[in-house]
């Protein structure tokens, strides 16, 4: 019976760029023989520990995301007293899960293969006539992903303990870049994709550029919305009631924008990304926004109106009986 190395040599002789094809660049024959003689036929059971550890680290990183990223998102709402901390946790649980299911696939795809060139971890793939990966490339890739989870999750927890608001995106992208650089240097990192125009910025350069563009765009939108609310609501007579009347407009905008991205560029697994055209997506989004505004008018607004009336009564009571307020404050502090 032929040895595994001998069989491997015959296989390599049939692949362009190896021993049997001297016209192309090939690994040295001694290197090929050494690699083949080191092959062992194994089962996937030896990698079960990676699945278990990776799953546990995924929960570990999710905890860090909740403690830091979600806290960043809801800090303004909780700080302003719009919602309680319990409601913030409940809303975050539902919305984070919904966002991951409905729109997370594209971001996952970018992180999975748009940061590191996975071909450099595949011994079968070839670039410019040369093999791009060692025989243990897949194992290295699996371990690298587990290490990335550990590194990013650890940094999130450390930053949270230090009360530093950081980005999950920065953490995990940096981890993958580090793994690629350590394994194969700069070639293993997708700095720029091979697409044209905007698609070319889907690599690391585009991701880093978004870190600078996003705050600027957020600032522009924030300024615009604040000025509209300031001059259109807050500086008018009876701004509280006017805020209630204009609330459905904001519900409409929020639901319309969110629904458009869900329908037009949603999850490929749910077949939402190619199911509707731009026009159909716009129509569905506007319809959803109008429905949300209508529902809020008959459900949310009456509830908010009662809360406003209760608050006004309490403020009037404070003005009439300031001493009573002081007594209540002392009792509460005691």
Short mmCIF file of C-alpha atoms in Angstrom, two decimals:
data_model
loop_
_atom_site.label_atom_id
_atom_site.label_comp_id
_atom_site.label_asym_id
_atom_site.label_seq_id
_atom_site.Cartn_x
_atom_site.Cartn_y
_atom_site.Cartn_z
CA UNK A 1 0.00 0.00 0.00
CA UNK A 2 1.34 3.40 -0.95
CA UNK A 3 2.16 5.81 1.85
CA UNK A 4 0.06 8.91 2.35
CA UNK A 5 3.02 11.06 1.35
CA UNK A 6 3.38 9.17 -1.94
CA UNK A 7 -0.31 9.58 -2.71
CA UNK A 8 -0.04 13.22 -1.78
CA UNK A 9 2.84 13.71 -4.20
CA UNK A 10 0.73 12.29 -7.01
CA UNK A 11 -2.08 14.69 -6.11
CA UNK A 12 0.28 17.64 -6.02
CA UNK A 13 1.64 16.68 -9.44
CA UNK A 14 -1.82 17.31 -10.90
CA UNK A 15 -2.17 20.80 -9.41
CA UNK A 16 -0.79 23.76 -11.41
CA UNK A 17 2.04 25.49 -9.64
CA UNK A 18 3.40 22.39 -7.88
CA UNK A 19 6.08 19.79 -8.60
CA UNK A 20 4.49 18.41 -11.75
CA UNK A 21 4.27 21.84 -13.37
CA UNK A 22 7.80 23.27 -13.53
CA UNK A 23 6.70 26.16 -15.69
CA UNK A 24 4.94 27.82 -12.75
CA UNK A 25 6.07 28.94 -9.32
CA UNK A 26 5.92 26.05 -6.86
CA UNK A 27 6.77 25.24 -3.30
CA UNK A 28 10.18 23.57 -2.95
CA UNK A 29 9.80 19.80 -3.32
CA UNK A 30 11.32 19.19 0.11
CA UNK A 31 8.75 21.49 1.69
CA UNK A 32 5.91 19.70 -0.09
CA UNK A 33 7.13 16.28 1.04
CA UNK A 34 7.56 17.47 4.62
CA UNK A 35 4.04 18.87 4.67
CA UNK A 36 2.53 15.74 3.16
CA UNK A 37 4.40 13.38 5.47
CA UNK A 38 3.02 15.34 8.41
CA UNK A 39 -0.61 14.79 7.35
CA UNK A 40 -2.71 12.77 9.76
CA UNK A 41 -6.17 11.48 8.99
CA UNK A 42 -8.36 12.74 11.81
CA UNK A 43 -11.99 13.43 12.54
CA UNK A 44 -13.59 16.73 13.44
CA UNK A 45 -14.02 15.58 17.04
CA UNK A 46 -10.68 17.10 17.92
CA UNK A 47 -12.12 20.55 17.19
CA UNK A 48 -15.17 20.16 19.41
CA UNK A 49 -13.45 22.10 22.16
CA UNK A 50 -13.16 25.09 19.81
CA UNK A 51 -16.92 25.06 19.25
CA UNK A 52 -17.61 24.90 22.98
CA UNK A 53 -15.06 27.55 23.94
CA UNK A 54 -16.11 29.75 21.01
CA UNK A 55 -19.75 29.53 22.09
CA UNK A 56 -18.91 30.50 25.66
CA UNK A 57 -16.75 33.39 24.46
CA UNK A 58 -19.59 34.56 22.20
CA UNK A 59 -21.79 34.89 25.29
CA UNK A 60 -18.89 36.60 27.07
CA UNK A 61 -18.57 39.17 24.29
CA UNK A 62 -22.35 39.63 24.11
CA UNK A 63 -22.28 40.49 27.81
CA UNK A 64 -19.58 43.06 27.12
CA UNK A 65 -21.63 44.52 24.27
CA UNK A 66 -24.62 44.87 26.56
CA UNK A 67 -22.56 46.47 29.30
CA UNK A 68 -20.90 48.98 26.98
CA UNK A 69 -22.45 49.48 23.53
CA UNK A 70 -26.07 49.12 24.63
CA UNK A 71 -25.37 51.35 27.61
CA UNK A 72 -24.08 54.00 25.20
CA UNK A 73 -27.22 53.80 23.10
CA UNK A 74 -29.67 54.12 26.00
CA UNK A 75 -27.66 56.50 28.18
CA UNK A 76 -29.45 59.59 26.85
CA UNK A 77 -32.94 58.11 27.22
CA UNK A 78 -32.34 56.85 30.76
CA UNK A 79 -30.43 59.98 31.75
CA UNK A 80 -33.24 62.23 30.54
CA UNK A 81 -35.78 60.20 32.47
CA UNK A 82 -37.69 59.20 29.33
CA UNK A 83 -37.57 55.54 30.27
CA UNK A 84 -36.47 53.62 33.34
CA UNK A 85 -33.43 51.38 33.45
CA UNK A 86 -35.64 48.27 33.48
CA UNK A 87 -37.48 49.41 30.36
CA UNK A 88 -34.15 50.18 28.69
CA UNK A 89 -32.93 46.64 29.35
CA UNK A 90 -36.19 45.14 28.06
CA UNK A 91 -36.19 47.27 24.90
CA UNK A 92 -32.51 46.58 24.27
CA UNK A 93 -33.08 42.83 24.53
CA UNK A 94 -35.86 42.89 21.94
CA UNK A 95 -34.35 45.44 19.57
CA UNK A 96 -30.80 44.07 19.63
CA UNK A 97 -32.08 40.58 18.83
CA UNK A 98 -34.41 41.86 16.11
CA UNK A 99 -31.66 43.93 14.52
CA UNK A 100 -29.27 40.98 14.51
CA UNK A 101 -31.84 38.71 12.86
CA UNK A 102 -33.26 41.17 10.33
CA UNK A 103 -30.18 43.18 9.33
CA UNK A 104 -27.10 41.63 10.89
CA UNK A 105 -26.22 39.25 8.05
CA UNK A 106 -24.43 41.84 5.91
CA UNK A 107 -22.28 43.10 8.77
CA UNK A 108 -21.53 39.51 9.75
CA UNK A 109 -20.44 38.81 6.18
CA UNK A 110 -18.06 41.77 6.22
CA UNK A 111 -16.49 40.70 9.50
CA UNK A 112 -16.34 37.06 8.40
CA UNK A 113 -14.53 37.53 5.09
CA UNK A 114 -14.12 41.25 4.47
CA UNK A 115 -11.37 41.90 7.01
CA UNK A 116 -9.09 38.88 6.65
CA UNK A 117 -8.49 37.19 3.31
CA UNK A 118 -9.76 33.71 4.15
CA UNK A 119 -8.09 32.30 1.03
CA UNK A 120 -4.78 32.55 2.85
CA UNK A 121 -6.09 30.00 5.33
CA UNK A 122 -7.20 27.54 2.63
CA UNK A 123 -4.51 25.19 1.25
CA UNK A 124 -6.62 24.47 -1.84
CA UNK A 125 -7.06 28.09 -2.94
CA UNK A 126 -4.42 29.53 -5.26
CA UNK A 127 -3.46 33.12 -6.04
CA UNK A 128 -1.18 33.91 -9.00
CA UNK A 129 -0.34 30.24 -9.44
CA UNK A 130 0.75 29.74 -5.85
CA UNK A 131 -0.93 28.04 -2.95
CA UNK A 132 -2.21 30.66 -0.53
CA UNK A 133 -2.34 28.67 2.67
CA UNK A 134 -0.56 26.01 4.66
CA UNK A 135 -2.12 22.63 5.30
CA UNK A 136 -3.09 23.71 8.82
CA UNK A 137 -4.71 26.94 7.59
CA UNK A 138 -8.31 25.98 8.48
CA UNK A 139 -7.26 25.08 12.01
CA UNK A 140 -5.43 28.38 12.37
CA UNK A 141 -8.51 30.24 11.14
CA UNK A 142 -10.74 28.51 13.68
CA UNK A 143 -8.37 29.23 16.54
CA UNK A 144 -7.95 32.79 15.28
CA UNK A 145 -11.69 33.43 15.44
CA UNK A 146 -11.83 32.12 19.00
CA UNK A 147 -8.87 34.33 19.94
CA UNK A 148 -10.61 37.33 18.33
CA UNK A 149 -13.68 36.76 20.50
CA UNK A 150 -11.54 36.49 23.61
CA UNK A 151 -9.53 39.63 22.79
CA UNK A 152 -12.51 41.79 21.83
CA UNK A 153 -14.66 40.57 24.71
CA UNK A 154 -11.87 41.14 27.23
CA UNK A 155 -11.30 44.67 26.00
CA UNK A 156 -15.02 45.47 26.23
CA UNK A 157 -15.14 44.26 29.82
CA UNK A 158 -11.96 46.15 30.76
CA UNK A 159 -13.24 49.34 29.12
CA UNK A 160 -16.58 48.97 30.90
CA UNK A 161 -14.83 48.54 34.25
CA UNK A 162 -12.88 51.73 33.51
CA UNK A 163 -16.15 53.49 32.53
CA UNK A 164 -14.86 54.04 28.99
CA UNK A 165 -17.43 54.04 26.15
CA UNK A 166 -15.82 52.04 23.34
CA UNK A 167 -17.00 50.45 20.11
CA UNK A 168 -17.59 46.75 19.58
CA UNK A 169 -16.77 47.27 15.90
CA UNK A 170 -13.36 48.73 16.69
CA UNK A 171 -12.63 45.86 19.07
CA UNK A 172 -13.50 42.93 16.80
CA UNK A 173 -12.07 44.50 13.63
CA UNK A 174 -8.80 45.20 15.42
CA UNK A 175 -8.68 41.60 16.63
CA UNK A 176 -9.11 40.22 13.11
CA UNK A 177 -6.50 42.58 11.69
CA UNK A 178 -4.06 41.42 14.36
CA UNK A 179 -4.68 37.76 13.53
CA UNK A 180 -4.16 38.36 9.82
CA UNK A 181 -0.95 40.30 10.37
CA UNK A 182 0.41 37.68 12.75
CA UNK A 183 -0.38 34.79 10.37
CA UNK A 184 0.60 36.08 6.94
CA UNK A 185 1.45 39.76 7.29
CA UNK A 186 -0.30 42.53 5.39
CA UNK A 187 -1.30 40.24 2.50
CA UNK A 188 -3.75 38.38 4.72
CA UNK A 189 -5.67 41.59 5.48
CA UNK A 190 -8.27 42.88 3.02
CA UNK A 191 -7.29 46.54 2.93
CA UNK A 192 -9.38 47.28 -0.17
CA UNK A 193 -11.89 44.98 -1.84
CA UNK A 194 -11.69 44.13 -5.54
CA UNK A 195 -14.97 45.84 -6.41
CA UNK A 196 -15.48 49.10 -8.24
CA UNK A 197 -16.44 52.49 -6.85
CA UNK A 198 -18.05 52.32 -3.43
CA UNK A 199 -17.71 48.53 -3.34
CA UNK A 200 -13.94 48.96 -3.27
CA UNK A 201 -14.25 50.49 0.21
CA UNK A 202 -15.63 47.32 1.76
CA UNK A 203 -12.24 46.37 3.15
CA UNK A 204 -10.44 47.60 6.24
CA UNK A 205 -9.81 51.05 4.73
CA UNK A 206 -13.54 51.54 4.22
CA UNK A 207 -14.33 50.37 7.74
CA UNK A 208 -11.77 52.74 9.25
CA UNK A 209 -13.08 55.58 7.07
CA UNK A 210 -16.58 54.95 8.44
CA UNK A 211 -15.25 55.49 11.97
CA UNK A 212 -14.53 59.10 11.01
CA UNK A 213 -17.47 59.66 8.67
CA UNK A 214 -20.13 58.30 11.05
CA UNK A 215 -19.54 60.84 13.87
CA UNK A 216 -19.58 63.70 11.36
CA UNK A 217 -22.83 62.56 9.74
CA UNK A 218 -24.36 61.91 13.16
CA UNK A 219 -23.41 65.42 14.23
CA UNK A 220 -25.02 66.92 11.12
CA UNK A 221 -28.28 65.02 11.62
CA UNK A 222 -28.26 65.78 15.34
CA UNK A 223 -27.85 69.51 14.74
CA UNK A 224 -30.60 69.54 12.12
CA UNK A 225 -33.10 67.64 14.27
CA UNK A 226 -32.28 69.69 17.36
CA UNK A 227 -32.80 72.99 15.53
CA UNK A 228 -36.13 71.77 14.15
CA UNK A 229 -37.34 70.71 17.60
CA UNK A 230 -35.93 73.81 19.27
CA UNK A 231 -37.57 76.35 16.96
CA UNK A 232 -40.61 74.29 16.00
CA UNK A 233 -41.59 72.99 19.44
CA UNK A 234 -39.58 74.15 22.44
CA UNK A 235 -39.76 77.89 21.71
CA UNK A 236 -43.47 77.88 20.94
CA UNK A 237 -46.37 78.49 23.28
CA UNK A 238 -47.29 75.39 25.27
CA UNK A 239 -44.35 73.28 24.00
CA UNK A 240 -45.38 70.18 25.97
CA UNK A 241 -48.69 69.78 24.16
CA UNK A 242 -47.08 70.69 20.85
CA UNK A 243 -44.52 67.94 21.44
CA UNK A 244 -47.36 65.45 21.81
CA UNK A 245 -48.99 66.61 18.59
CA UNK A 246 -45.76 66.31 16.59
CA UNK A 247 -44.70 62.97 18.10
CA UNK A 248 -46.43 60.88 15.37
CA UNK A 249 -44.24 62.62 12.79
CA UNK A 250 -41.12 61.28 14.49
CA UNK A 251 -42.69 57.83 14.82
CA UNK A 252 -43.40 57.93 11.09
CA UNK A 253 -39.82 58.87 10.20
CA UNK A 254 -38.27 56.31 12.54
CA UNK A 255 -40.42 53.41 11.34
CA UNK A 256 -40.15 54.38 7.67
CA UNK A 257 -36.34 54.57 7.65
CA UNK A 258 -35.92 51.38 9.67
CA UNK A 259 -38.41 49.41 7.60
CA UNK A 260 -36.80 50.51 4.33
CA UNK A 261 -33.44 49.04 5.28
CA UNK A 262 -35.06 45.88 6.63
CA UNK A 263 -37.03 45.30 3.43
CA UNK A 264 -34.54 46.51 0.83
CA UNK A 265 -31.30 45.29 2.40
CA UNK A 266 -32.44 42.81 4.98
CA UNK A 267 -31.39 39.32 5.88
CA UNK A 268 -30.45 37.06 2.93
CA UNK A 269 -31.55 34.07 5.02
CA UNK A 270 -35.06 35.54 5.14
CA UNK A 271 -34.76 36.41 1.41
CA UNK A 272 -35.43 40.07 2.10
CA UNK A 273 -32.37 41.49 0.35
CA UNK A 274 -33.52 40.75 -3.22
CA UNK A 275 -37.25 40.30 -2.85
CA UNK A 276 -38.41 43.89 -3.41
CA UNK A 277 -37.31 46.67 -5.74
CA UNK A 278 -36.43 50.15 -4.51
CA UNK A 279 -39.89 51.47 -5.34
CA UNK A 280 -41.65 48.58 -3.63
CA UNK A 281 -39.42 48.96 -0.59
CA UNK A 282 -40.19 52.67 -0.36
CA UNK A 283 -43.93 51.99 -0.61
CA UNK A 284 -43.85 49.31 2.08
CA UNK A 285 -41.74 51.54 4.33
CA UNK A 286 -44.01 54.57 4.00
CA UNK A 287 -47.07 52.41 4.62
CA UNK A 288 -45.48 50.97 7.75
CA UNK A 289 -44.51 54.45 8.95
CA UNK A 290 -48.05 55.77 8.45
CA UNK A 291 -49.49 52.78 10.29
CA UNK A 292 -47.08 53.34 13.20
CA UNK A 293 -48.00 57.03 13.37
CA UNK A 294 -51.71 56.19 13.32
CA UNK A 295 -51.36 53.57 16.06
CA UNK A 296 -49.31 55.95 18.20
CA UNK A 297 -51.99 58.64 17.86
CA UNK A 298 -54.65 56.40 19.41
CA UNK A 299 -52.50 54.45 21.90
CA UNK A 300 -49.24 56.13 22.89
CA UNK A 301 -50.39 59.75 22.81
CA UNK A 302 -53.34 59.32 25.24
CA UNK A 303 -51.00 57.62 27.70
CA UNK A 304 -48.40 60.37 27.34
CA UNK A 305 -51.10 63.02 27.68
CA UNK A 306 -52.17 61.56 31.03
CA UNK A 307 -48.56 61.51 32.21
CA UNK A 308 -48.17 65.15 31.17
CA UNK A 309 -51.31 66.18 33.03
CA UNK A 310 -50.13 64.34 36.14
CA UNK A 311 -46.75 66.05 35.94
CA UNK A 312 -48.39 69.47 35.58
CA UNK A 313 -50.56 68.83 38.64
CA UNK A 314 -47.50 67.85 40.66
CA UNK A 315 -45.64 70.99 39.57
CA UNK A 316 -48.61 73.19 40.53
CA UNK A 317 -48.78 71.46 43.91
CA UNK A 318 -45.09 72.14 44.47
CA UNK A 319 -45.59 75.82 43.72
CA UNK A 320 -48.53 76.07 46.13
CA UNK A 321 -46.97 74.08 48.98
CA UNK A 322 -43.17 74.39 48.91
CA UNK A 323 -42.93 73.37 52.58
CA UNK A 324 -44.74 70.10 51.86
CA UNK A 325 -42.21 69.34 49.15
CA UNK A 326 -39.36 69.89 51.60
CA UNK A 327 -40.97 67.54 54.11
CA UNK A 328 -41.43 64.84 51.47
CA UNK A 329 -37.81 65.23 50.43
CA UNK A 330 -36.58 64.87 54.01
CA UNK A 331 -38.77 61.80 54.53
CA UNK A 332 -37.48 60.19 51.34
CA UNK A 333 -33.85 60.87 52.30
CA UNK A 334 -34.38 59.45 55.78
#
